[in-house]
Amino acid sequence: MNFRTESTPKRLLLVEDDPRISDFVSRGLRAEGYSVEVVATGREGLLLAQDGGFNLIILDIGLPDINGQQIVERLRSERKVMPILMLTARDALNDKLLGLRAGADDYMTKPFSFDELLARIEALLRRTDMDYQVDTTELRAYDLVLDRESHDVRRAGQLIDLTPKEFNLLEFILQSKGKVLSRTRILEHVWGYSNDPLTNVVDVYIRQLRKKVDDGHRVKLIKTVRGFGYKLDESDELFPEGFSHDDAT
């Protein structure tokens, strides 16, 4: 069953010269909601990867023209940062180390299960999304913009005055946009401790942040997921199903 719901599917490049494997993998990934481009030679794969636009590359190391290790080295020398998952029929430790040292992010030995391949792809994409969020100067959700360098926060163009702790809290939930954050996780990340699970400091600061960020706006961004925690949701519905804007859980 396909659980992927993104409006724009992730684009994957599969470079594999075995038609049985490329057909099996590409059909499975498309059924999971990915957009997959398939090529059978290293030269084609390198040219497409250099053009960019792919979220991840699945790369066979034993290609007929340019081997996968050379492709990885070339892409990394050109500062192409998309994650690369290498496939090979070889299982020697030295081959794996060479691929990883060349700049590959992960490595799978043939034969492999599709479920494991899918899990590794999802893990690499999650890590890439988090790295992008950490590296970018601005964090955005709907009409809310947080600038990490200037520490300015604006909603619909209007400057919002936040305390340092409120800023850190908003930065964390923006960075984790779309994910449910428990009180314990927020406490650990923003306050640096979790030894008092009964403290209501998170709830107090969430209330303060909502007053500054959401009050007066039709779309409420900071929502309660009952029984779980808080989530930043930028849909234009007032209260999407499963969410609440009050502080009850």
PDB file of C-alpha atoms in Angstrom:
ATOM      1  CA  MET A   1       0.000   0.000   0.000  1.00  0.00           C
ATOM      2  CA  ASN A   2       1.307   3.438  -0.872  1.00  0.00           C
ATOM      3  CA  PHE A   3       1.540   5.723   2.151  1.00  0.00           C
ATOM      4  CA  ARG A   4       3.403   8.570   0.454  1.00  0.00           C
ATOM      5  CA  THR A   5       1.320  11.727   0.258  1.00  0.00           C
ATOM      6  CA  GLU A   6       3.680  14.449  -1.014  1.00  0.00           C
ATOM      7  CA  SER A   7       2.178  16.530  -3.807  1.00  0.00           C
ATOM      8  CA  THR A   8       5.561  16.527  -5.575  1.00  0.00           C
ATOM      9  CA  PRO A   9       7.155  13.051  -5.546  1.00  0.00           C
ATOM     10  CA  LYS A  10      10.839  12.598  -4.751  1.00  0.00           C
ATOM     11  CA  ARG A  11      12.905  12.092  -7.909  1.00  0.00           C
ATOM     12  CA  LEU A  12      15.251   9.103  -7.902  1.00  0.00           C
ATOM     13  CA  LEU A  13      17.888   8.168 -10.462  1.00  0.00           C
ATOM     14  CA  LEU A  14      18.527   4.429 -10.873  1.00  0.00           C
ATOM     15  CA  VAL A  15      21.753   3.521 -12.696  1.00  0.00           C
ATOM     16  CA  GLU A  16      21.705  -0.250 -13.228  1.00  0.00           C
ATOM     17  CA  ASP A  17      22.735  -2.346 -16.244  1.00  0.00           C
ATOM     18  CA  ASP A  18      20.847  -5.505 -15.261  1.00  0.00           C
ATOM     19  CA  PRO A  19      17.352  -5.082 -16.787  1.00  0.00           C
ATOM     20  CA  ARG A  20      15.770  -7.557 -14.362  1.00  0.00           C
ATOM     21  CA  ILE A  21      16.953  -5.598 -11.348  1.00  0.00           C
ATOM     22  CA  SER A  22      16.198  -2.181 -12.823  1.00  0.00           C
ATOM     23  CA  ASP A  23      12.683  -3.264 -13.795  1.00  0.00           C
ATOM     24  CA  PHE A  24      11.959  -4.818 -10.396  1.00  0.00           C
ATOM     25  CA  VAL A  25      13.318  -1.854  -8.418  1.00  0.00           C
ATOM     26  CA  SER A  26      11.804   0.882 -10.583  1.00  0.00           C
ATOM     27  CA  ARG A  27       8.336  -0.693 -10.563  1.00  0.00           C
ATOM     28  CA  GLY A  28       8.448  -1.089  -6.801  1.00  0.00           C
ATOM     29  CA  LEU A  29       9.602   2.479  -6.173  1.00  0.00           C
ATOM     30  CA  ARG A  30       6.997   3.948  -8.512  1.00  0.00           C
ATOM     31  CA  ALA A  31       4.334   1.970  -6.654  1.00  0.00           C
ATOM     32  CA  GLU A  32       5.582   3.698  -3.489  1.00  0.00           C
ATOM     33  CA  GLY A  33       5.020   7.112  -5.062  1.00  0.00           C
ATOM     34  CA  TYR A  34       8.534   7.962  -6.241  1.00  0.00           C
ATOM     35  CA  SER A  35       9.433   9.371  -9.644  1.00  0.00           C
ATOM     36  CA  VAL A  36      12.176   7.138 -11.078  1.00  0.00           C
ATOM     37  CA  GLU A  37      14.516   7.729 -14.019  1.00  0.00           C
ATOM     38  CA  VAL A  38      16.331   4.564 -15.174  1.00  0.00           C
ATOM     39  CA  VAL A  39      19.545   4.372 -17.223  1.00  0.00           C
ATOM     40  CA  ALA A  40      21.827   1.421 -17.942  1.00  0.00           C
ATOM     41  CA  THR A  41      25.257   3.039 -18.410  1.00  0.00           C
ATOM     42  CA  GLY A  42      27.580   5.024 -16.229  1.00  0.00           C
ATOM     43  CA  ARG A  43      27.942   7.824 -18.762  1.00  0.00           C
ATOM     44  CA  GLU A  44      24.187   8.391 -18.957  1.00  0.00           C
ATOM     45  CA  GLY A  45      23.933   8.265 -15.181  1.00  0.00           C
ATOM     46  CA  LEU A  46      26.763  10.743 -14.694  1.00  0.00           C
ATOM     47  CA  LEU A  47      25.288  13.230 -17.178  1.00  0.00           C
ATOM     48  CA  LEU A  48      21.840  13.081 -15.577  1.00  0.00           C
ATOM     49  CA  ALA A  49      23.275  13.369 -12.069  1.00  0.00           C
ATOM     50  CA  GLN A  50      25.388  16.370 -13.099  1.00  0.00           C
ATOM     51  CA  ASP A  51      22.282  18.111 -14.449  1.00  0.00           C
ATOM     52  CA  GLY A  52      20.765  17.799 -10.978  1.00  0.00           C
ATOM     53  CA  GLY A  53      17.141  17.670  -9.909  1.00  0.00           C
ATOM     54  CA  PHE A  54      17.342  14.239  -8.252  1.00  0.00           C
ATOM     55  CA  ASN A  55      16.770  13.690  -4.560  1.00  0.00           C
ATOM     56  CA  LEU A  56      18.750  10.435  -4.466  1.00  0.00           C
ATOM     57  CA  ILE A  57      20.826   8.179  -6.730  1.00  0.00           C
ATOM     58  CA  ILE A  58      20.790   4.372  -6.663  1.00  0.00           C
ATOM     59  CA  LEU A  59      24.018   3.384  -8.362  1.00  0.00           C
ATOM     60  CA  ASP A  60      25.348  -0.015  -9.415  1.00  0.00           C
ATOM     61  CA  ILE A  61      29.110  -0.210  -8.941  1.00  0.00           C
ATOM     62  CA  GLY A  62      29.733  -2.739 -11.752  1.00  0.00           C
ATOM     63  CA  LEU A  63      28.649  -0.770 -14.812  1.00  0.00           C
ATOM     64  CA  PRO A  64      29.929  -1.609 -18.323  1.00  0.00           C
ATOM     65  CA  ASP A  65      31.642   1.715 -19.043  1.00  0.00           C
ATOM     66  CA  ILE A  66      32.335   3.932 -16.021  1.00  0.00           C
ATOM     67  CA  ASN A  67      32.169   2.103 -12.715  1.00  0.00           C
ATOM     68  CA  GLY A  68      30.083   3.375  -9.861  1.00  0.00           C
ATOM     69  CA  GLN A  69      33.035   4.351  -7.689  1.00  0.00           C
ATOM     70  CA  GLN A  70      34.371   6.663 -10.416  1.00  0.00           C
ATOM     71  CA  ILE A  71      30.930   8.262 -10.794  1.00  0.00           C
ATOM     72  CA  VAL A  72      30.707   8.929  -7.069  1.00  0.00           C
ATOM     73  CA  GLU A  73      34.195  10.440  -6.994  1.00  0.00           C
ATOM     74  CA  ARG A  74      33.350  12.683  -9.949  1.00  0.00           C
ATOM     75  CA  LEU A  75      30.073  13.890  -8.451  1.00  0.00           C
ATOM     76  CA  ARG A  76      31.606  14.607  -5.061  1.00  0.00           C
ATOM     77  CA  SER A  77      34.514  16.474  -6.660  1.00  0.00           C
ATOM     78  CA  GLU A  78      31.880  18.683  -8.321  1.00  0.00           C
ATOM     79  CA  ARG A  79      30.188  19.214  -4.944  1.00  0.00           C
ATOM     80  CA  LYS A  80      27.008  17.358  -5.880  1.00  0.00           C
ATOM     81  CA  VAL A  81      25.464  16.613  -2.498  1.00  0.00           C
ATOM     82  CA  MET A  82      22.497  14.328  -3.254  1.00  0.00           C
ATOM     83  CA  PRO A  83      22.676  11.031  -1.311  1.00  0.00           C
ATOM     84  CA  ILE A  84      24.036   8.022  -3.192  1.00  0.00           C
ATOM     85  CA  LEU A  85      23.123   4.415  -2.408  1.00  0.00           C
ATOM     86  CA  MET A  86      25.477   1.946  -4.091  1.00  0.00           C
ATOM     87  CA  LEU A  87      24.496  -1.554  -5.273  1.00  0.00           C
ATOM     88  CA  THR A  88      26.928  -4.339  -6.060  1.00  0.00           C
ATOM     89  CA  ALA A  89      27.199  -8.096  -6.420  1.00  0.00           C
ATOM     90  CA  ARG A  90      30.463  -7.953  -4.520  1.00  0.00           C
ATOM     91  CA  ASP A  91      30.457  -8.574  -0.793  1.00  0.00           C
ATOM     92  CA  ALA A  92      34.115  -8.010   0.070  1.00  0.00           C
ATOM     93  CA  LEU A  93      34.662  -5.496   2.869  1.00  0.00           C
ATOM     94  CA  ASN A  94      37.284  -3.675   0.790  1.00  0.00           C
ATOM     95  CA  ASP A  95      34.774  -2.988  -2.003  1.00  0.00           C
ATOM     96  CA  LYS A  96      32.322  -1.523   0.484  1.00  0.00           C
ATOM     97  CA  LEU A  97      34.984   0.671   2.044  1.00  0.00           C
ATOM     98  CA  LEU A  98      36.130   1.940  -1.358  1.00  0.00           C
ATOM     99  CA  GLY A  99      32.574   2.915  -2.263  1.00  0.00           C
ATOM    100  CA  LEU A 100      31.956   4.693   1.024  1.00  0.00           C
ATOM    101  CA  ARG A 101      35.307   6.461   0.960  1.00  0.00           C
ATOM    102  CA  ALA A 102      34.571   7.655  -2.565  1.00  0.00           C
ATOM    103  CA  GLY A 103      31.563   9.480  -1.127  1.00  0.00           C
ATOM    104  CA  ALA A 104      28.647   7.027  -1.223  1.00  0.00           C
ATOM    105  CA  ASP A 105      26.185   7.380   1.658  1.00  0.00           C
ATOM    106  CA  ASP A 106      25.100   3.761   1.925  1.00  0.00           C
ATOM    107  CA  TYR A 107      25.837   0.367   0.400  1.00  0.00           C
ATOM    108  CA  MET A 108      23.761  -2.739  -0.406  1.00  0.00           C
ATOM    109  CA  THR A 109      24.972  -6.104  -1.653  1.00  0.00           C
ATOM    110  CA  LYS A 110      22.982  -8.053  -4.229  1.00  0.00           C
ATOM    111  CA  PRO A 111      20.739  -9.920  -3.825  1.00  0.00           C
ATOM    112  CA  PHE A 112      18.730  -7.666  -1.519  1.00  0.00           C
ATOM    113  CA  SER A 113      15.141  -7.394  -0.373  1.00  0.00           C
ATOM    114  CA  PHE A 114      13.045  -4.552  -1.743  1.00  0.00           C
ATOM    115  CA  ASP A 115      11.764  -3.726   1.755  1.00  0.00           C
ATOM    116  CA  GLU A 116      15.309  -3.162   2.995  1.00  0.00           C
ATOM    117  CA  LEU A 117      16.141  -1.044  -0.055  1.00  0.00           C
ATOM    118  CA  LEU A 118      13.025   1.048   0.547  1.00  0.00           C
ATOM    119  CA  ALA A 119      13.889   1.511   4.231  1.00  0.00           C
ATOM    120  CA  ARG A 120      17.416   2.651   3.392  1.00  0.00           C
ATOM    121  CA  ILE A 121      16.136   5.107   0.771  1.00  0.00           C
ATOM    122  CA  GLU A 122      13.641   6.571   3.231  1.00  0.00           C
ATOM    123  CA  ALA A 123      16.347   6.919   5.905  1.00  0.00           C
ATOM    124  CA  LEU A 124      18.710   8.706   3.502  1.00  0.00           C
ATOM    125  CA  LEU A 125      15.973  11.076   2.342  1.00  0.00           C
ATOM    126  CA  ARG A 126      14.960  11.872   5.933  1.00  0.00           C
ATOM    127  CA  ARG A 127      18.559  12.611   6.831  1.00  0.00           C
ATOM    128  CA  THR A 128      18.976  14.821   3.767  1.00  0.00           C
ATOM    129  CA  ASP A 129      15.809  16.768   4.589  1.00  0.00           C
ATOM    130  CA  MET A 130      17.028  17.340   8.143  1.00  0.00           C
ATOM    131  CA  ASP A 131      20.484  18.420   6.961  1.00  0.00           C
ATOM    132  CA  TYR A 132      18.890  20.914   4.581  1.00  0.00           C
ATOM    133  CA  GLN A 133      16.743  22.315   7.358  1.00  0.00           C
ATOM    134  CA  VAL A 134      19.786  22.671   9.622  1.00  0.00           C
ATOM    135  CA  ASP A 135      21.949  24.355   6.989  1.00  0.00           C
ATOM    136  CA  THR A 136      19.471  26.850   5.581  1.00  0.00           C
ATOM    137  CA  THR A 137      19.364  30.411   6.918  1.00  0.00           C
ATOM    138  CA  GLU A 138      15.596  30.784   6.722  1.00  0.00           C
ATOM    139  CA  LEU A 139      12.907  28.434   7.983  1.00  0.00           C
ATOM    140  CA  ARG A 140       9.431  28.905   6.515  1.00  0.00           C
ATOM    141  CA  ALA A 141       5.902  27.662   7.058  1.00  0.00           C
ATOM    142  CA  TYR A 142       2.935  29.242   5.279  1.00  0.00           C
ATOM    143  CA  ASP A 143       3.478  33.002   5.780  1.00  0.00           C
ATOM    144  CA  LEU A 144       5.813  32.572   8.782  1.00  0.00           C
ATOM    145  CA  VAL A 145       9.551  33.196   8.247  1.00  0.00           C
ATOM    146  CA  LEU A 146      12.325  32.719  10.812  1.00  0.00           C
ATOM    147  CA  ASP A 147      15.789  34.046   9.943  1.00  0.00           C
ATOM    148  CA  ARG A 148      18.547  32.275  11.873  1.00  0.00           C
ATOM    149  CA  GLU A 149      21.171  34.925  11.182  1.00  0.00           C
ATOM    150  CA  SER A 150      19.234  38.087  12.023  1.00  0.00           C
ATOM    151  CA  HIS A 151      16.916  36.334  14.537  1.00  0.00           C
ATOM    152  CA  ASP A 152      14.003  38.128  12.889  1.00  0.00           C
ATOM    153  CA  VAL A 153      10.650  36.359  12.871  1.00  0.00           C
ATOM    154  CA  ARG A 154       7.841  37.615  10.642  1.00  0.00           C
ATOM    155  CA  ARG A 155       4.274  36.482  10.046  1.00  0.00           C
ATOM    156  CA  ALA A 156       2.619  37.894   6.930  1.00  0.00           C
ATOM    157  CA  GLY A 157       5.468  40.397   6.788  1.00  0.00           C
ATOM    158  CA  GLN A 158       4.921  41.668  10.320  1.00  0.00           C
ATOM    159  CA  LEU A 159       7.840  41.475  12.753  1.00  0.00           C
ATOM    160  CA  ILE A 160       7.227  39.331  15.861  1.00  0.00           C
ATOM    161  CA  ASP A 161       9.091  40.066  19.089  1.00  0.00           C
ATOM    162  CA  LEU A 162      10.226  36.800  20.711  1.00  0.00           C
ATOM    163  CA  THR A 163      12.321  36.051  23.770  1.00  0.00           C
ATOM    164  CA  PRO A 164      15.461  33.929  23.163  1.00  0.00           C
ATOM    165  CA  LYS A 165      13.738  30.809  24.518  1.00  0.00           C
ATOM    166  CA  GLU A 166      10.616  31.418  22.414  1.00  0.00           C
ATOM    167  CA  PHE A 167      12.860  31.827  19.374  1.00  0.00           C
ATOM    168  CA  ASN A 168      14.625  28.519  20.107  1.00  0.00           C
ATOM    169  CA  LEU A 169      11.297  26.754  20.554  1.00  0.00           C
ATOM    170  CA  LEU A 170       9.889  28.120  17.311  1.00  0.00           C
ATOM    171  CA  GLU A 171      13.101  27.264  15.475  1.00  0.00           C
ATOM    172  CA  PHE A 172      12.880  23.654  16.680  1.00  0.00           C
ATOM    173  CA  ILE A 173       9.263  23.122  15.686  1.00  0.00           C
ATOM    174  CA  LEU A 174       9.833  24.839  12.335  1.00  0.00           C
ATOM    175  CA  GLN A 175      12.860  22.646  11.719  1.00  0.00           C
ATOM    176  CA  SER A 176      10.665  19.644  12.544  1.00  0.00           C
ATOM    177  CA  LYS A 177       7.744  20.866  10.409  1.00  0.00           C
ATOM    178  CA  GLY A 178       5.210  18.118   9.796  1.00  0.00           C
ATOM    179  CA  LYS A 179       6.415  15.943  12.697  1.00  0.00           C
ATOM    180  CA  VAL A 180       4.697  15.399  16.031  1.00  0.00           C
ATOM    181  CA  LEU A 181       6.963  16.496  18.887  1.00  0.00           C
ATOM    182  CA  SER A 182       6.392  15.158  22.387  1.00  0.00           C
ATOM    183  CA  ARG A 183       6.815  17.427  25.405  1.00  0.00           C
ATOM    184  CA  THR A 184       9.821  15.334  26.485  1.00  0.00           C
ATOM    185  CA  ARG A 185      11.548  15.774  23.137  1.00  0.00           C
ATOM    186  CA  ILE A 186      10.903  19.528  23.155  1.00  0.00           C
ATOM    187  CA  LEU A 187      12.156  19.755  26.736  1.00  0.00           C
ATOM    188  CA  GLU A 188      15.349  17.902  25.864  1.00  0.00           C
ATOM    189  CA  HIS A 189      16.069  19.912  22.734  1.00  0.00           C
ATOM    190  CA  VAL A 190      15.135  23.443  23.857  1.00  0.00           C
ATOM    191  CA  TRP A 191      15.829  23.318  27.597  1.00  0.00           C
ATOM    192  CA  GLY A 192      18.472  20.607  27.618  1.00  0.00           C
ATOM    193  CA  TYR A 193      16.914  18.361  30.267  1.00  0.00           C
ATOM    194  CA  SER A 194      14.194  15.742  30.640  1.00  0.00           C
ATOM    195  CA  ASN A 195      14.400  14.769  34.308  1.00  0.00           C
ATOM    196  CA  ASP A 196      11.063  16.371  35.221  1.00  0.00           C
ATOM    197  CA  PRO A 197       8.329  14.860  33.037  1.00  0.00           C
ATOM    198  CA  LEU A 198       5.636  16.632  35.074  1.00  0.00           C
ATOM    199  CA  THR A 199       6.859  20.148  34.337  1.00  0.00           C
ATOM    200  CA  ASN A 200       4.458  22.331  32.357  1.00  0.00           C
ATOM    201  CA  VAL A 201       7.126  24.682  31.007  1.00  0.00           C
ATOM    202  CA  VAL A 202       6.576  23.406  27.450  1.00  0.00           C
ATOM    203  CA  ASP A 203       2.830  24.053  27.633  1.00  0.00           C
ATOM    204  CA  VAL A 204       3.406  27.544  29.033  1.00  0.00           C
ATOM    205  CA  TYR A 205       5.818  28.485  26.268  1.00  0.00           C
ATOM    206  CA  ILE A 206       3.609  26.962  23.572  1.00  0.00           C
ATOM    207  CA  ARG A 207       0.731  29.148  24.796  1.00  0.00           C
ATOM    208  CA  GLN A 208       2.954  32.231  24.724  1.00  0.00           C
ATOM    209  CA  LEU A 209       4.236  31.363  21.263  1.00  0.00           C
ATOM    210  CA  ARG A 210       0.732  30.817  19.892  1.00  0.00           C
ATOM    211  CA  LYS A 211      -0.371  34.226  21.115  1.00  0.00           C
ATOM    212  CA  LYS A 212       2.469  35.846  19.201  1.00  0.00           C
ATOM    213  CA  VAL A 213       2.497  33.649  16.096  1.00  0.00           C
ATOM    214  CA  ASP A 214      -1.110  32.539  15.564  1.00  0.00           C
ATOM    215  CA  ASP A 215      -3.451  35.027  17.236  1.00  0.00           C
ATOM    216  CA  GLY A 216      -5.161  37.250  14.682  1.00  0.00           C
ATOM    217  CA  HIS A 217      -4.402  34.887  11.785  1.00  0.00           C
ATOM    218  CA  ARG A 218      -6.947  32.643  10.097  1.00  0.00           C
ATOM    219  CA  VAL A 219      -4.507  29.748   9.669  1.00  0.00           C
ATOM    220  CA  LYS A 220      -3.276  28.418  13.000  1.00  0.00           C
ATOM    221  CA  LEU A 221       0.166  26.873  12.587  1.00  0.00           C
ATOM    222  CA  ILE A 222       1.002  25.449  16.027  1.00  0.00           C
ATOM    223  CA  LYS A 223      -1.421  22.663  16.826  1.00  0.00           C
ATOM    224  CA  THR A 224      -1.922  20.072  19.534  1.00  0.00           C
ATOM    225  CA  VAL A 225      -2.008  16.414  18.534  1.00  0.00           C
ATOM    226  CA  ARG A 226      -4.107  14.999  21.332  1.00  0.00           C
ATOM    227  CA  GLY A 227      -2.301  12.448  23.450  1.00  0.00           C
ATOM    228  CA  PHE A 228       1.018  12.928  21.632  1.00  0.00           C
ATOM    229  CA  GLY A 229       2.328  16.484  21.689  1.00  0.00           C
ATOM    230  CA  TYR A 230       2.597  19.401  19.306  1.00  0.00           C
ATOM    231  CA  LYS A 231       2.979  19.778  15.575  1.00  0.00           C
ATOM    232  CA  LEU A 232       3.529  22.653  13.173  1.00  0.00           C
ATOM    233  CA  ASP A 233       1.045  22.179  10.345  1.00  0.00           C
ATOM    234  CA  GLU A 234       0.805  24.734   7.530  1.00  0.00           C
ATOM    235  CA  SER A 235      -2.340  23.500   5.814  1.00  0.00           C
ATOM    236  CA  ASP A 236      -4.858  26.240   5.126  1.00  0.00           C
ATOM    237  CA  GLU A 237      -7.587  24.417   7.029  1.00  0.00           C
ATOM    238  CA  LEU A 238      -8.541  26.006  10.325  1.00  0.00           C
ATOM    239  CA  PHE A 239      -8.334  22.711  12.221  1.00  0.00           C
ATOM    240  CA  PRO A 240      -7.196  19.710  10.134  1.00  0.00           C
ATOM    241  CA  GLU A 241      -8.566  16.363  11.287  1.00  0.00           C
ATOM    242  CA  GLY A 242      -6.661  15.032  14.275  1.00  0.00           C
ATOM    243  CA  PHE A 243      -5.429  18.459  15.385  1.00  0.00           C
ATOM    244  CA  SER A 244      -6.507  21.004  17.953  1.00  0.00           C
ATOM    245  CA  HIS A 245      -5.408  24.531  18.690  1.00  0.00           C
ATOM    246  CA  ASP A 246      -6.087  24.360  22.388  1.00  0.00           C
ATOM    247  CA  ASP A 247      -3.688  23.138  25.052  1.00  0.00           C
ATOM    248  CA  ALA A 248      -5.621  20.045  26.087  1.00  0.00           C
ATOM    249  CA  THR A 249      -4.194  16.638  25.227  1.00  0.00           C
TER     250      THR A 249
END
